[in-house]
mmCIF file of C-alpha atoms in Angstrom:
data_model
loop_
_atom_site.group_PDB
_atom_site.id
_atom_site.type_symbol
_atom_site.label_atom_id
_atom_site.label_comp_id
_atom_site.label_asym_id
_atom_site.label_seq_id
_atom_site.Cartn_x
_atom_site.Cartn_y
_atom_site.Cartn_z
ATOM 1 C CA UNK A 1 -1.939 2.266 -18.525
ATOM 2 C CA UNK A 2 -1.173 3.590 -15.079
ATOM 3 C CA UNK A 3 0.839 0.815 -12.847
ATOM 4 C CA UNK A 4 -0.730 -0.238 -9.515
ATOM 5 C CA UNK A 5 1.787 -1.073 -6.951
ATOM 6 C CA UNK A 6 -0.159 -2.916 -4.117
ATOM 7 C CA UNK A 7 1.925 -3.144 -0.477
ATOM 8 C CA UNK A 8 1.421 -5.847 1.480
ATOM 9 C CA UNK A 9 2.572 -4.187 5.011
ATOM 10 C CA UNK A 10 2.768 -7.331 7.384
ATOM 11 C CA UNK A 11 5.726 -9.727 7.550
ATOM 12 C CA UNK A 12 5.040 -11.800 10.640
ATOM 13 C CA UNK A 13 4.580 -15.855 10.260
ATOM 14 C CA UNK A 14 0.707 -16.585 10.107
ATOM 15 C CA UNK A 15 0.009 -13.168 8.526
ATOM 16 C CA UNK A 16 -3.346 -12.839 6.628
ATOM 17 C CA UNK A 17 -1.852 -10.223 5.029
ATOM 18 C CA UNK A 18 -0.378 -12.333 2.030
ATOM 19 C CA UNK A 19 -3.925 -13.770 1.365
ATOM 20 C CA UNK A 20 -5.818 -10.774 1.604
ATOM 21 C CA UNK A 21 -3.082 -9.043 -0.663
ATOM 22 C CA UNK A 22 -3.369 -12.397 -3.012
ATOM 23 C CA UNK A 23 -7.303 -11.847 -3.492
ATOM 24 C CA UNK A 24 -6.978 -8.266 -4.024
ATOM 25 C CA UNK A 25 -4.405 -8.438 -6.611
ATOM 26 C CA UNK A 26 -6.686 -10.143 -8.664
ATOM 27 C CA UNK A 27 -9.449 -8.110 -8.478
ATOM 28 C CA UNK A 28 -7.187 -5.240 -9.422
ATOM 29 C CA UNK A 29 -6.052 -7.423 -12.523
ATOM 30 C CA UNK A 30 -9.896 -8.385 -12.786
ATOM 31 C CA UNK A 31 -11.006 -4.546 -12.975
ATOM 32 C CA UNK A 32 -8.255 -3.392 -15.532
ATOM 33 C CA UNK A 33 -7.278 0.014 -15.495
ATOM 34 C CA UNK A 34 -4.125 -0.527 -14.293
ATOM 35 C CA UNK A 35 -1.346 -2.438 -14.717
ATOM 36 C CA UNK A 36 -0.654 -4.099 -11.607
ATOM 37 C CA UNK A 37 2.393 -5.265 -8.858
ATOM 38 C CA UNK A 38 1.908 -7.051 -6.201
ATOM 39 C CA UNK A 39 4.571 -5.947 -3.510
ATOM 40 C CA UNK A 40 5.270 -8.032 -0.442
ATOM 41 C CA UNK A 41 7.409 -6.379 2.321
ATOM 42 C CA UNK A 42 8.505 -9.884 3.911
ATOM 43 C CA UNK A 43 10.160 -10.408 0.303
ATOM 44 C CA UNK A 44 11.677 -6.995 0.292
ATOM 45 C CA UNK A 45 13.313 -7.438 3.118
ATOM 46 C CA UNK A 46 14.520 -4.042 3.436
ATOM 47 C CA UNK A 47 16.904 -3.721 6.907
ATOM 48 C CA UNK A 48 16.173 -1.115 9.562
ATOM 49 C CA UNK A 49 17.189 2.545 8.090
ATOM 50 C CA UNK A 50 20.480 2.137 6.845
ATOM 51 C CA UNK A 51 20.971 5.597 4.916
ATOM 52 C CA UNK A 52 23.277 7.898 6.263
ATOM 53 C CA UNK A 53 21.488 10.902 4.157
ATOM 54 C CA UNK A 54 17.686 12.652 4.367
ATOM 55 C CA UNK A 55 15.382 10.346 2.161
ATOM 56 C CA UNK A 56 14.843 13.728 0.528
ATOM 57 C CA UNK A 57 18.299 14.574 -0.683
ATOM 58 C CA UNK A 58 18.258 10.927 -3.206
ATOM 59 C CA UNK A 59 21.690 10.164 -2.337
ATOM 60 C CA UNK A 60 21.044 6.736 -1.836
ATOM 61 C CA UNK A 61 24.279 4.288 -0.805
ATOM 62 C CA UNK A 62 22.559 1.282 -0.380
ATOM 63 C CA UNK A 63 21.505 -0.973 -3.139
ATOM 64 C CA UNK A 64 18.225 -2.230 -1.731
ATOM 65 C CA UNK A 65 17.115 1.272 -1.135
ATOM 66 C CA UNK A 66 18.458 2.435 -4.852
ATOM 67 C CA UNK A 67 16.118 -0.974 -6.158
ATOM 68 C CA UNK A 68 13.489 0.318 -3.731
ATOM 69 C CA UNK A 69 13.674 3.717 -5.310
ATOM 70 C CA UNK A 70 13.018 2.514 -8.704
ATOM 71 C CA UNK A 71 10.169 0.135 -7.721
ATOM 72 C CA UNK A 72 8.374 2.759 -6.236
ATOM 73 C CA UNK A 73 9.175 5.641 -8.700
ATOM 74 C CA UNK A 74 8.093 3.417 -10.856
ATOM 75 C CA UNK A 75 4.612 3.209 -9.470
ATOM 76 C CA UNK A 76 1.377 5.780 -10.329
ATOM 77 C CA UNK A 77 -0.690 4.396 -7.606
ATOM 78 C CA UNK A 78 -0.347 2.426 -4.635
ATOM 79 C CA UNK A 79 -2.891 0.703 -2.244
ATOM 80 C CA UNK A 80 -1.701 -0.541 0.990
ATOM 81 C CA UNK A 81 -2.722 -3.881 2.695
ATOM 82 C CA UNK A 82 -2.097 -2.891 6.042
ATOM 83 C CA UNK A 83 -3.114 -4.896 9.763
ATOM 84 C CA UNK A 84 -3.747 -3.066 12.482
ATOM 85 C CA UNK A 85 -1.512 -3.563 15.361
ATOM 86 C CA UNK A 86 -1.865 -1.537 18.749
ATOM 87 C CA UNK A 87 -3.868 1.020 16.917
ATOM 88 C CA UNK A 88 -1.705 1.483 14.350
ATOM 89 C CA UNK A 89 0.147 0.142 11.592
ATOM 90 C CA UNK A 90 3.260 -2.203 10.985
ATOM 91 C CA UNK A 91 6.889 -1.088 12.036
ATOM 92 C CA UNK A 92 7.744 -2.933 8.106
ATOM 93 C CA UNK A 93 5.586 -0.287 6.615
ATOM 94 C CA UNK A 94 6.891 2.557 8.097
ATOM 95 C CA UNK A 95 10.106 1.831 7.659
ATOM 96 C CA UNK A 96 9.377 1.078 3.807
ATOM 97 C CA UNK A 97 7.926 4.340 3.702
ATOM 98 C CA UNK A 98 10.713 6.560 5.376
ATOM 99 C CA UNK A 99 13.246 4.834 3.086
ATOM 100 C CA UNK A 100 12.107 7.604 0.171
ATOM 101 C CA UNK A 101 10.375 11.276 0.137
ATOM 102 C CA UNK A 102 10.169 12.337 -3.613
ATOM 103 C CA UNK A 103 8.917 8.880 -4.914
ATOM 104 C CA UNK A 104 6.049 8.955 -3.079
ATOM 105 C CA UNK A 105 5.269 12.569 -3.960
ATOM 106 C CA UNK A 106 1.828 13.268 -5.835
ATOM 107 C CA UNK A 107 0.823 9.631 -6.127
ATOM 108 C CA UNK A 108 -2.730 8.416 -4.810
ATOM 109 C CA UNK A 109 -3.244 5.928 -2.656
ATOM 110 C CA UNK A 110 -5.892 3.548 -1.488
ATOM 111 C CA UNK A 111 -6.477 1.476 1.564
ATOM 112 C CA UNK A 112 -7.571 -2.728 2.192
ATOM 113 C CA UNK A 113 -7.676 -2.606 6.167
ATOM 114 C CA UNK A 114 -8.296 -5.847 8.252
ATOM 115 C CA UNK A 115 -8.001 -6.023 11.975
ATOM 116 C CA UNK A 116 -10.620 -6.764 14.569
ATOM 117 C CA UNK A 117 -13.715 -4.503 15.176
ATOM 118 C CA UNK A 118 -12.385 -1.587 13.662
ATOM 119 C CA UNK A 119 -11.270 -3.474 10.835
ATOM 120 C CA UNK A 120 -7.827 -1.956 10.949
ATOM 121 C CA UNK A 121 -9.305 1.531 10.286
ATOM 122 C CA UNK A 122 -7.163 2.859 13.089
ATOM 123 C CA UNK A 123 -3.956 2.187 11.395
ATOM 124 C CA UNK A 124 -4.888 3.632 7.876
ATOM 125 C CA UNK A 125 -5.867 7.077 10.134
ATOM 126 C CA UNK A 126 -2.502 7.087 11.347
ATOM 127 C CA UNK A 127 -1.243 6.442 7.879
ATOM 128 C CA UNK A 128 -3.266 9.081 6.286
ATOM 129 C CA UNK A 129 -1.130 11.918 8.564
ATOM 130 C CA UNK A 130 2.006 10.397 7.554
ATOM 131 C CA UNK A 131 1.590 9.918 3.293
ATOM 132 C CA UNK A 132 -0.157 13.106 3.014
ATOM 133 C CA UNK A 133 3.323 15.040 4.749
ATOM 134 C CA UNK A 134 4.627 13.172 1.425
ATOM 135 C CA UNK A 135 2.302 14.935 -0.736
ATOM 136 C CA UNK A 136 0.305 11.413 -1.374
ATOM 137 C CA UNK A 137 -3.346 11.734 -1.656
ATOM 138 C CA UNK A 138 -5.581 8.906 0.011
ATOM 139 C CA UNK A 139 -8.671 8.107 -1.259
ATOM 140 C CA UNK A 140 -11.785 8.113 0.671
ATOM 141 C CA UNK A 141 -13.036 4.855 -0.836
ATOM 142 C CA UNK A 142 -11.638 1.986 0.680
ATOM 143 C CA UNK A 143 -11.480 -2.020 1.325
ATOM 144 C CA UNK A 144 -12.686 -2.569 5.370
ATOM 145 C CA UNK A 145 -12.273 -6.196 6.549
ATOM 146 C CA UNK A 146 -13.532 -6.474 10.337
ATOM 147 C CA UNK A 147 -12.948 -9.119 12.117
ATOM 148 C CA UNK A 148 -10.457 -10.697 9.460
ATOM 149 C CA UNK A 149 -10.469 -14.164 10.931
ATOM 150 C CA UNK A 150 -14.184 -15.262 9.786
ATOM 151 C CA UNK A 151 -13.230 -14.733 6.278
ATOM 152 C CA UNK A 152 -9.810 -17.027 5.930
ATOM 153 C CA UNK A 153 -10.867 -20.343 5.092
ATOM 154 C CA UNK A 154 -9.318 -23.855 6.537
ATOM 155 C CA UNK A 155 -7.020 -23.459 3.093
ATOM 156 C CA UNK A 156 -5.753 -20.191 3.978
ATOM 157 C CA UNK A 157 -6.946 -18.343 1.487
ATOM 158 C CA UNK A 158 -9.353 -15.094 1.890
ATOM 159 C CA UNK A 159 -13.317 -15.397 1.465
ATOM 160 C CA UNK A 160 -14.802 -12.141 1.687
ATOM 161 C CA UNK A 161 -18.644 -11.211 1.942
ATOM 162 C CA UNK A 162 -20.583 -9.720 -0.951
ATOM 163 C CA UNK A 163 -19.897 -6.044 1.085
ATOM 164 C CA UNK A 164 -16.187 -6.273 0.741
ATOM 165 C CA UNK A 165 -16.470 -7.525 -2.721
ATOM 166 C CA UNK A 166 -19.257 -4.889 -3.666
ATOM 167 C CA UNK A 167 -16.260 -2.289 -2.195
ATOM 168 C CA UNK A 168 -13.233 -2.976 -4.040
ATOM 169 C CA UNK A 169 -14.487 -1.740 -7.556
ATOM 170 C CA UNK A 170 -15.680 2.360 -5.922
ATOM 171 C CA UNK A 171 -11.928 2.462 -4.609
ATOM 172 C CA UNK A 172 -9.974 1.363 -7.650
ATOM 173 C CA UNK A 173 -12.134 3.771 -9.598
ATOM 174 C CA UNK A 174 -11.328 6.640 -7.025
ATOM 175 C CA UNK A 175 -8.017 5.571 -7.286
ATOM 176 C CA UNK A 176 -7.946 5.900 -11.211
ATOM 177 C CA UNK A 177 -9.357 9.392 -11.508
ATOM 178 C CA UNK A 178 -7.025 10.885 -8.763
ATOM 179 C CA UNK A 179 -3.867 8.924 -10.314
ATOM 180 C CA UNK A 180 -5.032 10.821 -13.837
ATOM 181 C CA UNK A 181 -5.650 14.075 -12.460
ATOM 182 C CA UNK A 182 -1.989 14.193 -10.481
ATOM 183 C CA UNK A 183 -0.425 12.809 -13.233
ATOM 184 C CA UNK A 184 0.047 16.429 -13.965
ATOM 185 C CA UNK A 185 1.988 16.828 -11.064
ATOM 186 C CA UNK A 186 4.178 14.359 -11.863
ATOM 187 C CA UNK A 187 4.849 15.793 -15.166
ATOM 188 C CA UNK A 188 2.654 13.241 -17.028
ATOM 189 C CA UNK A 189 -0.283 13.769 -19.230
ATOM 190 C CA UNK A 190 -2.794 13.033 -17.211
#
């Protein structure tokens, strides 16, 4: 079974992030193609850049960036629970990303936006110019949440409308037929 890494990108107190990521990790386990981890950045913790070498060369000296190699090498698939902040997406994130280059390479992706009225679709645009340099291919199906505040209840947790429900189930079936068909490039058998 192909494993599911799912990012939450935002680390700042209050986030809705966490519940959001929460709620789709279990309709990820719920759907079950994949075998699934639920990554929270906050938790990671990685520092600011901190490698003297190119992300490309793998001559890692750190040993949160050699465990943060092997988490994400690890990983088939990802799908990124990303804000939107400014019109684009968290400083976390990015810097999670530019931490590696060959891990990422040939692995789909998938997107669970939130934000305001463009429901953080702004961000995963930017994104989309920056994981496909990595060779990562995003799907086209994706996870919109507009106006994110309506649907986090007095609990915290994340109540979503039947249109964000009836949209999580197209993606992570996008997402499973592009993770098979790269698997080739990754020297799997697809």
């Amino acid at each position: 079974m192909p494993r599911l890494q799912i990012i939450i990108a935002s680390t700042r107190p209050g986030r809705v992030g966490l519940p959001i990521g929460r709620w789709f990790d279990a309709r990820a386990r719920e759907h079950g193609a994949f075998e699934v981890e639920l990554v929270d950045l906050l938790e990671l913790d990685l520092p600011l850049m901190d490698e003297p070498n190119h992300p490309r060369l793998s001559q890692y000296t750190q040993q949160h960036t050699k465990q943060w190699s092997a988490k994400v090498n690890a990983a088939d698939a990802f799908v990124l629970i990303t804000p939107e902040y400014n019109y684009g997406f968290t400083a976390p994130l990015k810097n999670a990303i530019d931490y590696l280059h060959n891990e990422w390479r040939y692995k789909p992706v998938g997107f669970v936006s939130y934000g305001g009225v463009a429901g953080g679709t702004r961000a995963v645009q930017m994104l989309k110019q920056i994981l496909t340099t990595l060779k990562m291919t995003p799907v086209f199906e994706a996870v919109t949440v507009p106006f994110v505040a309506q649907f986090i209840d007095d609990d915290g947790d994340f109540v979503p409308n039947d249109m964000i429900e009836q949209s999580v189930k197209p993606m992570l079936d996008e997402l499973l037929r592009v993770t098979q068909a790269l698997a080739v490039l990754r020297g799997g058998a697809g």
